[in-house]
PDB file of C-alpha atoms in Angstrom:
ATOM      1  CA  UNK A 128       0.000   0.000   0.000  1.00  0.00           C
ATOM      2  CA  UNK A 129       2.931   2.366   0.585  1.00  0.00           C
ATOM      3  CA  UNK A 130       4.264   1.684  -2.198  1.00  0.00           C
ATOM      4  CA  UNK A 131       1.187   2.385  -4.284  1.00  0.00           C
ATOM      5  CA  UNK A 132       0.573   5.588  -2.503  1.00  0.00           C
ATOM      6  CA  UNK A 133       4.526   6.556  -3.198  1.00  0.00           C
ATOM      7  CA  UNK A 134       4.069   5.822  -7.051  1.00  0.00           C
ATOM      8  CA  UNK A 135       0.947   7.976  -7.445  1.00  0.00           C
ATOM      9  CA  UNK A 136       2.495  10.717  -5.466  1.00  0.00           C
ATOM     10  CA  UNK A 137       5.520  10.924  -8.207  1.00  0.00           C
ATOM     11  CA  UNK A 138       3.057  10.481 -10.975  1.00  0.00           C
ATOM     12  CA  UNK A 139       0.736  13.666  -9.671  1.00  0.00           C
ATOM     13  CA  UNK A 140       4.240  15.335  -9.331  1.00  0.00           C
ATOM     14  CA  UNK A 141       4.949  14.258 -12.777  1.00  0.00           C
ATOM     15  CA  UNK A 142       1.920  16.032 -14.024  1.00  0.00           C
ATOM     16  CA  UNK A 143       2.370  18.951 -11.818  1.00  0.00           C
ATOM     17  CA  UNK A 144       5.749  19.472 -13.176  1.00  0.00           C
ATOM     18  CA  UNK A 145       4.459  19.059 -16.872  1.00  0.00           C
ATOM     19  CA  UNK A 146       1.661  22.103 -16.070  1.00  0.00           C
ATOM     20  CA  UNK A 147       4.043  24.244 -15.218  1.00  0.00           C
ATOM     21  CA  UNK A 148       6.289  24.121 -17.915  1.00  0.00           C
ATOM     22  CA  UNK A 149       3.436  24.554 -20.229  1.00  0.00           C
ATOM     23  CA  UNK A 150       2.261  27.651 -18.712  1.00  0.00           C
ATOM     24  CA  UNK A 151       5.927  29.295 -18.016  1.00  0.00           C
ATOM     25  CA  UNK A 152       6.575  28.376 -22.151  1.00  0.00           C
ATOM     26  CA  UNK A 153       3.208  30.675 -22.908  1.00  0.00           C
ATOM     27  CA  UNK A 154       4.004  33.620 -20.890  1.00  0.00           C
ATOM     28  CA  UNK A 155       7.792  33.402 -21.993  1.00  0.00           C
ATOM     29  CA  UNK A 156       6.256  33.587 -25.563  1.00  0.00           C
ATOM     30  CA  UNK A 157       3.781  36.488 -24.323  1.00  0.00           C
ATOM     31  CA  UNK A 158       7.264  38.068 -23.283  1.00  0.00           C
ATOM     32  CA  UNK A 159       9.058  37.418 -26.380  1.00  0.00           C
ATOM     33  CA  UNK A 160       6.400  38.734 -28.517  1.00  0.00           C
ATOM     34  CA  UNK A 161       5.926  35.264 -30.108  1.00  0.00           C
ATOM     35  CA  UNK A 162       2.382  33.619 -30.377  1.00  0.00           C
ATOM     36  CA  UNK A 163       1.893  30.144 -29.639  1.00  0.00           C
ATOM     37  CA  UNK A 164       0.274  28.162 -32.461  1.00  0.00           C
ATOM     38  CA  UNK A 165      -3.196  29.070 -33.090  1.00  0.00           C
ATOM     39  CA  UNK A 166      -3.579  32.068 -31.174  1.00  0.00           C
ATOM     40  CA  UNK A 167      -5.741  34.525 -32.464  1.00  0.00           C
ATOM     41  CA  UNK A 168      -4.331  38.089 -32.913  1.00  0.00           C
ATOM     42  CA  UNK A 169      -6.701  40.360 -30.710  1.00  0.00           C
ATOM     43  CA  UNK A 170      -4.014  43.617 -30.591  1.00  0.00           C
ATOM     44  CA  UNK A 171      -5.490  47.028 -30.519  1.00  0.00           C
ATOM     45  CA  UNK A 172      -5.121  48.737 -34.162  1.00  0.00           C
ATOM     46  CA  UNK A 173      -2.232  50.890 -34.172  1.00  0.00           C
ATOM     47  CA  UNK A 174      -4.148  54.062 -35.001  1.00  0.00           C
ATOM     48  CA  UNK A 175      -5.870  54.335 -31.502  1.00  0.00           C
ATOM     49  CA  UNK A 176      -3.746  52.044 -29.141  1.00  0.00           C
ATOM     50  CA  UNK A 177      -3.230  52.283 -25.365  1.00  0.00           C
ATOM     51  CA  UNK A 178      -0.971  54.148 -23.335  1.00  0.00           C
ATOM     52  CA  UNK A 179       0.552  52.463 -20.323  1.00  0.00           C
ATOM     53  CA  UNK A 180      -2.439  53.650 -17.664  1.00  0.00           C
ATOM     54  CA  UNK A 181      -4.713  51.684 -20.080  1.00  0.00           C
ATOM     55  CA  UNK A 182      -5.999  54.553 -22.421  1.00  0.00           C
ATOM     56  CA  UNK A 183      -6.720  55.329 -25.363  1.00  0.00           C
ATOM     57  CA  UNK A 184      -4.494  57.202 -27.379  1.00  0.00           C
ATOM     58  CA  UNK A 185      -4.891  59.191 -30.738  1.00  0.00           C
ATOM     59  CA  UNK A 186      -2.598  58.947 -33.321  1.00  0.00           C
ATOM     60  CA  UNK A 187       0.095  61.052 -33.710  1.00  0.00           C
ATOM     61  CA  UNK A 188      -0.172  64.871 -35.534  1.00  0.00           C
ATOM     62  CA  UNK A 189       1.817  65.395 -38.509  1.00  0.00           C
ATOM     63  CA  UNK A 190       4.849  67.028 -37.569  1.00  0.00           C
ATOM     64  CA  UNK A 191       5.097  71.147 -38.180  1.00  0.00           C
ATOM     65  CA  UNK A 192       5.844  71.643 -41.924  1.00  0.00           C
ATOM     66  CA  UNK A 193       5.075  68.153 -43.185  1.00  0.00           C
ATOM     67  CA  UNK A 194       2.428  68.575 -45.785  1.00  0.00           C
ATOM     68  CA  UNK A 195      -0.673  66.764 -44.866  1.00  0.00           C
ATOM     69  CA  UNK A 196      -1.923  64.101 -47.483  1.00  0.00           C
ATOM     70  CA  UNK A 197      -5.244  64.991 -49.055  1.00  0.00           C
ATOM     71  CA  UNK A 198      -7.313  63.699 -51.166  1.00  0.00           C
ATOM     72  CA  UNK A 199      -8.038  65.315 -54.486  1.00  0.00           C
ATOM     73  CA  UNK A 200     -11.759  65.384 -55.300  1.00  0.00           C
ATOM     74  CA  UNK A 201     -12.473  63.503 -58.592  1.00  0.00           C
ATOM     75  CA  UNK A 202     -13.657  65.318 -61.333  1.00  0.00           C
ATOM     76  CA  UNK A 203     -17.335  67.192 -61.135  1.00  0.00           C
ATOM     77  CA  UNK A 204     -17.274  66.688 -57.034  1.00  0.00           C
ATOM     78  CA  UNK A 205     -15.366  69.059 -54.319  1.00  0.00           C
ATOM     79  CA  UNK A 206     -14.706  69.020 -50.830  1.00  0.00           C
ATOM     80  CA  UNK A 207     -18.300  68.831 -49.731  1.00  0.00           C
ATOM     81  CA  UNK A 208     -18.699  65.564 -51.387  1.00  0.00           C
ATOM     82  CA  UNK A 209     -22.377  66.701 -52.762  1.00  0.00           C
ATOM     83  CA  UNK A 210     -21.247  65.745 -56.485  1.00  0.00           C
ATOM     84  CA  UNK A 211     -21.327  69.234 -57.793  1.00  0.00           C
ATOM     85  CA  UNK A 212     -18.519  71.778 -58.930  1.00  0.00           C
ATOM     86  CA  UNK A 213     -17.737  74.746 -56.786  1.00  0.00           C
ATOM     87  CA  UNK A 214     -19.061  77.850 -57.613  1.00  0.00           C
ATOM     88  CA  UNK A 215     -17.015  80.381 -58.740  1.00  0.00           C
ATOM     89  CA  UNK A 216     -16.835  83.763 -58.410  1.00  0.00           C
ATOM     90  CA  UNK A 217     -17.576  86.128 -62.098  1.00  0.00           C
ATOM     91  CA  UNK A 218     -14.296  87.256 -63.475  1.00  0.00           C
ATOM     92  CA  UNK A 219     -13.853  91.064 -62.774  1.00  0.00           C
ATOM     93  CA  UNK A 220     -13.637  93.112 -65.679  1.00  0.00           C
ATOM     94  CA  UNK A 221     -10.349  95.807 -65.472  1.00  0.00           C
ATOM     95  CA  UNK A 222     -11.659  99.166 -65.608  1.00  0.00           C
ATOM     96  CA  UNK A 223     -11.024 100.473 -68.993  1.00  0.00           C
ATOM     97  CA  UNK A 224      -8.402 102.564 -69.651  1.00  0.00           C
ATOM     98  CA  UNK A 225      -9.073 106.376 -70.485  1.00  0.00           C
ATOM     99  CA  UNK A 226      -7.865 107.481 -73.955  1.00  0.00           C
ATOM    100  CA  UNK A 227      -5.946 110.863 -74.885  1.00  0.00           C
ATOM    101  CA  UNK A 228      -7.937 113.318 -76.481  1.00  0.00           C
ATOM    102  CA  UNK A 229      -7.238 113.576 -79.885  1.00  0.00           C
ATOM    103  CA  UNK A 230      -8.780 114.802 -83.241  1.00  0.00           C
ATOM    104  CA  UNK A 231     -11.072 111.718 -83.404  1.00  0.00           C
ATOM    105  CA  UNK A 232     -13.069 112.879 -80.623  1.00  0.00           C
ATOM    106  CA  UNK A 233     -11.549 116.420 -79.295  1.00  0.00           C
ATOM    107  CA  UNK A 234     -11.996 119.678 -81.361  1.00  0.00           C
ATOM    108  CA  UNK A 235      -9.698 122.703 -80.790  1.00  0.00           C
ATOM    109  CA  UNK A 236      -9.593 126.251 -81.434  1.00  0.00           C
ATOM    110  CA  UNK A 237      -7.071 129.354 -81.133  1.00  0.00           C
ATOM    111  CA  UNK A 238      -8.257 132.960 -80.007  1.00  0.00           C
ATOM    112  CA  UNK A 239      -6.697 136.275 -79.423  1.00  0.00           C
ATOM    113  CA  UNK A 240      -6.845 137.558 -75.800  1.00  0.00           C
ATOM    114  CA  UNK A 241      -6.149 141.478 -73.804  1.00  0.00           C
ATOM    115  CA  UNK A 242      -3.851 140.027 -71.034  1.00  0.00           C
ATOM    116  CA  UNK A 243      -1.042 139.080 -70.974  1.00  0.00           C
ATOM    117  CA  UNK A 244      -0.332 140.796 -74.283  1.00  0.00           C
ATOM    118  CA  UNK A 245       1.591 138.886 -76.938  1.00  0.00           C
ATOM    119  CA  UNK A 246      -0.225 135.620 -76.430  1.00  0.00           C
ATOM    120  CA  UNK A 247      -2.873 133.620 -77.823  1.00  0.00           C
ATOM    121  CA  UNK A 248      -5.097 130.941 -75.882  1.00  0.00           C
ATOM    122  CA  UNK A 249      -5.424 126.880 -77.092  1.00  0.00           C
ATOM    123  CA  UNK A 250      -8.891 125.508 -76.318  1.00  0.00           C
ATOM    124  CA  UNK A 251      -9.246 121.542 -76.808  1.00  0.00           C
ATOM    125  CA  UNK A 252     -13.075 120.539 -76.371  1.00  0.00           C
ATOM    126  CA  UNK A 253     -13.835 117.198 -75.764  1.00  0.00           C
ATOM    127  CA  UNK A 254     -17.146 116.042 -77.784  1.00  0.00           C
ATOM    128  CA  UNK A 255     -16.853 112.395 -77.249  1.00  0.00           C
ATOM    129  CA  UNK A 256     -19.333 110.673 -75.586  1.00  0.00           C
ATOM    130  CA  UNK A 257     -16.367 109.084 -73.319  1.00  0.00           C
ATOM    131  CA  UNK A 258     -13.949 110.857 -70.892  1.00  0.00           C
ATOM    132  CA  UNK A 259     -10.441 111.663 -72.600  1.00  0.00           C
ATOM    133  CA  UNK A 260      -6.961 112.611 -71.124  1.00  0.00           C
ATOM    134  CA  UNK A 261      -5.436 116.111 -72.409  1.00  0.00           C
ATOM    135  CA  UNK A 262      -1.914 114.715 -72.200  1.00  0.00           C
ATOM    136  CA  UNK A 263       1.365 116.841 -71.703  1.00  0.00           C
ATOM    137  CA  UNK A 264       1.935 120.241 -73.917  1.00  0.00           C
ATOM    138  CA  UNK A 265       0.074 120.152 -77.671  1.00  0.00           C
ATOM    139  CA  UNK A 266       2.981 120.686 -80.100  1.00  0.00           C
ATOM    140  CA  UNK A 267       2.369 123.399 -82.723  1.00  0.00           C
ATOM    141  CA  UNK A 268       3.878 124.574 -85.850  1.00  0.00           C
ATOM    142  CA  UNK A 269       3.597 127.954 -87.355  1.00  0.00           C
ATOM    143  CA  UNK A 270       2.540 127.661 -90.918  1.00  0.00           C
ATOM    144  CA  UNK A 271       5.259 125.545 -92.453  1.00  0.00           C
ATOM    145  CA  UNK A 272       7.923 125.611 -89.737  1.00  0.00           C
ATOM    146  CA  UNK A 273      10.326 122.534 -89.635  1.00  0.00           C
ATOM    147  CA  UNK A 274      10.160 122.489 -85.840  1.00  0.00           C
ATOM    148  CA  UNK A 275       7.638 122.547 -83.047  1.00  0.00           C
ATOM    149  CA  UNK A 276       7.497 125.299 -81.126  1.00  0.00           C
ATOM    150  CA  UNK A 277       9.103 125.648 -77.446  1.00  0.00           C
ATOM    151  CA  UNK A 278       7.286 123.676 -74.554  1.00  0.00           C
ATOM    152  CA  UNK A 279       7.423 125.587 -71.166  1.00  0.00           C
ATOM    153  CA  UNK A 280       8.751 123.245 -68.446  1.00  0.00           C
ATOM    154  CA  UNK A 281       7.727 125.117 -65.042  1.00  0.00           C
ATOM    155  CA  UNK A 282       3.602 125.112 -66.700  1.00  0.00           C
ATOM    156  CA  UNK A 283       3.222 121.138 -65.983  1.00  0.00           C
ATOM    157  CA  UNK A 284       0.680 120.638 -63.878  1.00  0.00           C
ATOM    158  CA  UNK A 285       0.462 118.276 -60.721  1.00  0.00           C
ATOM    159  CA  UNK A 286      -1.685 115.584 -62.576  1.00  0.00           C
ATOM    160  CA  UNK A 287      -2.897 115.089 -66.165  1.00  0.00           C
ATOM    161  CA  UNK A 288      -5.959 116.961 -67.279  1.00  0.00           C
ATOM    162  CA  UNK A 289      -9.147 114.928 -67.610  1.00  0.00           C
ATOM    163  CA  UNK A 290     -11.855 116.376 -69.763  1.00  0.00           C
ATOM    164  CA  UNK A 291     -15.506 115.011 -69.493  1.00  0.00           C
ATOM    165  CA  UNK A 292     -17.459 114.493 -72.199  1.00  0.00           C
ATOM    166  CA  UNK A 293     -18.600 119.206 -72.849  1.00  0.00           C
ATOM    167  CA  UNK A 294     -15.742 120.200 -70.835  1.00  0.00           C
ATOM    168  CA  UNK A 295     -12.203 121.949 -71.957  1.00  0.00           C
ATOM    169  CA  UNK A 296      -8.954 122.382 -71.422  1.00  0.00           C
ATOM    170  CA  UNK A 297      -6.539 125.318 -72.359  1.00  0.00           C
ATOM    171  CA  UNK A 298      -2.638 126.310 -72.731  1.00  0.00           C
ATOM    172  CA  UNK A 299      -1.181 129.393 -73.074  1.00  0.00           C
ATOM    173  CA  UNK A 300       0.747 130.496 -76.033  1.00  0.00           C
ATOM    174  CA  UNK A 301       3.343 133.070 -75.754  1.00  0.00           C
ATOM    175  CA  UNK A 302       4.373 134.601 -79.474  1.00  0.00           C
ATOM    176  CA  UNK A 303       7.302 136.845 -78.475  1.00  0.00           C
ATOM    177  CA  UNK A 304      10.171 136.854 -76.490  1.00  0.00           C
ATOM    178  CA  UNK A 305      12.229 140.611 -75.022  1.00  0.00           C
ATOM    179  CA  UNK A 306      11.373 143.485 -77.694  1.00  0.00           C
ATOM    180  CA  UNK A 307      14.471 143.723 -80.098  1.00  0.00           C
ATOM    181  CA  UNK A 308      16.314 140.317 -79.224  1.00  0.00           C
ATOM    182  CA  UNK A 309      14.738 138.316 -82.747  1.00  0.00           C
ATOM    183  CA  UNK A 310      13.058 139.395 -85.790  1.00  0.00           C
ATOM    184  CA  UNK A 311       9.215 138.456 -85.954  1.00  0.00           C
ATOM    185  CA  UNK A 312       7.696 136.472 -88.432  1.00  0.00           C
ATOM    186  CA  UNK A 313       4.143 136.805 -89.210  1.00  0.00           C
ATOM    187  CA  UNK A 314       1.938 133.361 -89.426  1.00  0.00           C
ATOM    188  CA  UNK A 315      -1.211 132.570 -90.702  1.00  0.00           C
ATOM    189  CA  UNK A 316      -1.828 129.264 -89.993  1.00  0.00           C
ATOM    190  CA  UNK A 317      -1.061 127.080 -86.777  1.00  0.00           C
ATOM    191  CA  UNK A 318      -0.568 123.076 -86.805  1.00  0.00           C
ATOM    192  CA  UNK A 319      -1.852 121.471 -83.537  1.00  0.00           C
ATOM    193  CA  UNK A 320      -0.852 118.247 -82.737  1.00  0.00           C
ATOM    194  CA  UNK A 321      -2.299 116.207 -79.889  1.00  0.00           C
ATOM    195  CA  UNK A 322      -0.407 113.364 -78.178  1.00  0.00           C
ATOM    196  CA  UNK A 323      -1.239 110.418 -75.824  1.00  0.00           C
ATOM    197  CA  UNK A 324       0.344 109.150 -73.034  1.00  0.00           C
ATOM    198  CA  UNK A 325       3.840 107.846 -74.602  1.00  0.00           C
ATOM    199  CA  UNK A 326       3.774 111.660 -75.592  1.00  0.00           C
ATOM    200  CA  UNK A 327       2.965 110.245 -79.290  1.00  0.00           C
ATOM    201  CA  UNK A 328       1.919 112.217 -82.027  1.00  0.00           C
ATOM    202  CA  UNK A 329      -2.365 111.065 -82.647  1.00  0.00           C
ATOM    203  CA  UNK A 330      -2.811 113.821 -85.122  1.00  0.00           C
ATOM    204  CA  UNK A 331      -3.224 117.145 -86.516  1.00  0.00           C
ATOM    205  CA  UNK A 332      -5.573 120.090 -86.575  1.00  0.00           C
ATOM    206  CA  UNK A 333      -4.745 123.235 -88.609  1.00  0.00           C
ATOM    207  CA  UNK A 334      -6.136 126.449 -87.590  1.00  0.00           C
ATOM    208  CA  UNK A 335      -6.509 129.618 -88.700  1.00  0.00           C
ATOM    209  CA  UNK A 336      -4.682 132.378 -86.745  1.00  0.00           C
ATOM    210  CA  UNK A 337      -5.581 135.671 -85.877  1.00  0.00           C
ATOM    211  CA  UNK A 338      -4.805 138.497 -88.394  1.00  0.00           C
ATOM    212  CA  UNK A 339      -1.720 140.467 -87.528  1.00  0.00           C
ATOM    213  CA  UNK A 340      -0.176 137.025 -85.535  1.00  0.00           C
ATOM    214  CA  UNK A 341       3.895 137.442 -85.419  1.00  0.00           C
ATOM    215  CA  UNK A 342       6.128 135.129 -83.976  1.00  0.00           C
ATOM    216  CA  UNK A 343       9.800 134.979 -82.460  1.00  0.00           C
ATOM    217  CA  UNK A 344      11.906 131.744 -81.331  1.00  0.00           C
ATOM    218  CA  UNK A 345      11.903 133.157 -77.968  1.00  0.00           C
ATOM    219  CA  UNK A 346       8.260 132.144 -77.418  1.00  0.00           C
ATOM    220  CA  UNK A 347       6.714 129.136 -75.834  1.00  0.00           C
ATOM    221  CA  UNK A 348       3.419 126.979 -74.897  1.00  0.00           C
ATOM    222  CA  UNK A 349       2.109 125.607 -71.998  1.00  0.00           C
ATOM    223  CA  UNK A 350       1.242 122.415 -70.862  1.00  0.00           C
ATOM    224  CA  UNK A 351      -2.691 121.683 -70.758  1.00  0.00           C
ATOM    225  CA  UNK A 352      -4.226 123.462 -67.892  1.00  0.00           C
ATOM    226  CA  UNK A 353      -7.728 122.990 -66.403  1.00  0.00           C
ATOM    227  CA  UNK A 354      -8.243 126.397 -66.409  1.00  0.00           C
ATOM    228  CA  UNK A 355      -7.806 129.921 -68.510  1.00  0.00           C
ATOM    229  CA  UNK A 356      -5.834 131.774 -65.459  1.00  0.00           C
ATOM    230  CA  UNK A 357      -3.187 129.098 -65.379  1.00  0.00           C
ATOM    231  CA  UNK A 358      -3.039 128.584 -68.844  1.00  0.00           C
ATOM    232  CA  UNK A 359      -2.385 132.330 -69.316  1.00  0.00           C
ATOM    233  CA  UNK A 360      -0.336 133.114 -65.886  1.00  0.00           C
ATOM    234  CA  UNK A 361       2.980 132.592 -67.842  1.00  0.00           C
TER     235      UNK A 361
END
């Protein structure tokens, strides 16, 4: 009977031994990271994961200055995923530049005046139906005179002249210089040329001068001026 109760004693000792090795090889492959055949993979999904105090934790934001991925909408959808295009917005039309007034649609004329003596005064009228820019000085000519006459400096004004559709413009047009320094001429006609912003030639008007006009090389014209008393203050 001893005997018998000695043998099963080592054989429950036997299988005690065996139960423990079994369960120290799973955790040691728990530890390693190894699975023992036919486990089932239950780990968390890397994008949420736990933290070591057993929460949840988001996945990590894309560094500063790493471009995020995105996904371009497919043709005929956008962002809001509704199927249709974005609106857009009307293209803005550029505010249309202002042309120079020119013979086309500017008329000008040439008359005699008391004060200052010796002068004559340039009206340019616009009669467009659109506004028009009276650009720098008008260059003139003297019946058939190779060059244009003298263009005072110290008459430009502080910003271009803009005539209105009706309204006018005027420079001043000194004919002689000191008494006794040049011989006058005496002119009939007078060429008036208008130019645009490049200070371009856009044509011609002739007009016909007062009767007794004489002119010297020592005289000048003035820019365009908004008004007569500028126009005539040199």
């Amino acid at each position: 009977m001893r005997t018998n109760r000695i043998r099963t004693i080592a054989v429950a000792a036997t299988a005690l031994a065996a139960a423990l090795s079994l369960t120290a090889c799973g955790g040691e492959d728990k530890a390693m990271g190894t699975k023992p055949a036919g486990a089932v993979d239950t780990a968390t999904p890397a994008a949420t994961g736990t933290d070591s105090t057993g929460g949840t934790t988001q996945p990590d934001a894309p560094e500063a200055g790493t471009p995020e991925t995105q996904t371009v909408p497919a043709e005929g959808k956008h962002a809001g995923g509704n199927g249709k295009k974005p609106e857009t917005a009307p293209n803005e039309k550029a505010a249309p530049s202002i042309p120079a007034c020119t013979p086309k649609n500017s008329t000008v004329k040439v008359s005699s005046v008391s004060r200052p003596i010796n002068h004559l005064l340039l009206t340019v009228t616009n009669t467009g139906s659109t506004t028009c820019h009276a650009y720098y000085a008008p260059f003139l000519r003297f019946d058939d005179a190779q060059a244009v006459y003298p263009v005072l400096d110290d008459s430009k004004p502080q910003a271009v002249v803009t005539l209105s559709p009706g309204q006018e413009a005027y420079a001043g047009i000194s004919l002689l210089g000191e008494p006794g320094q040049n011989e006058p001429v005496k002119s009939d006609n007078l060429g008036v040329i208008m130019v645009d912003k490049n200070n371009e030639s856009k044509g011609e008007s002739t007009l016909k001068l007062p009767a007794e006009t004489y002119t010297d090389s020592l005289g000048f014209v003035t820019y365009w001026q908004s008004d007569v008393e500028n126009a005539l203050m040199f």
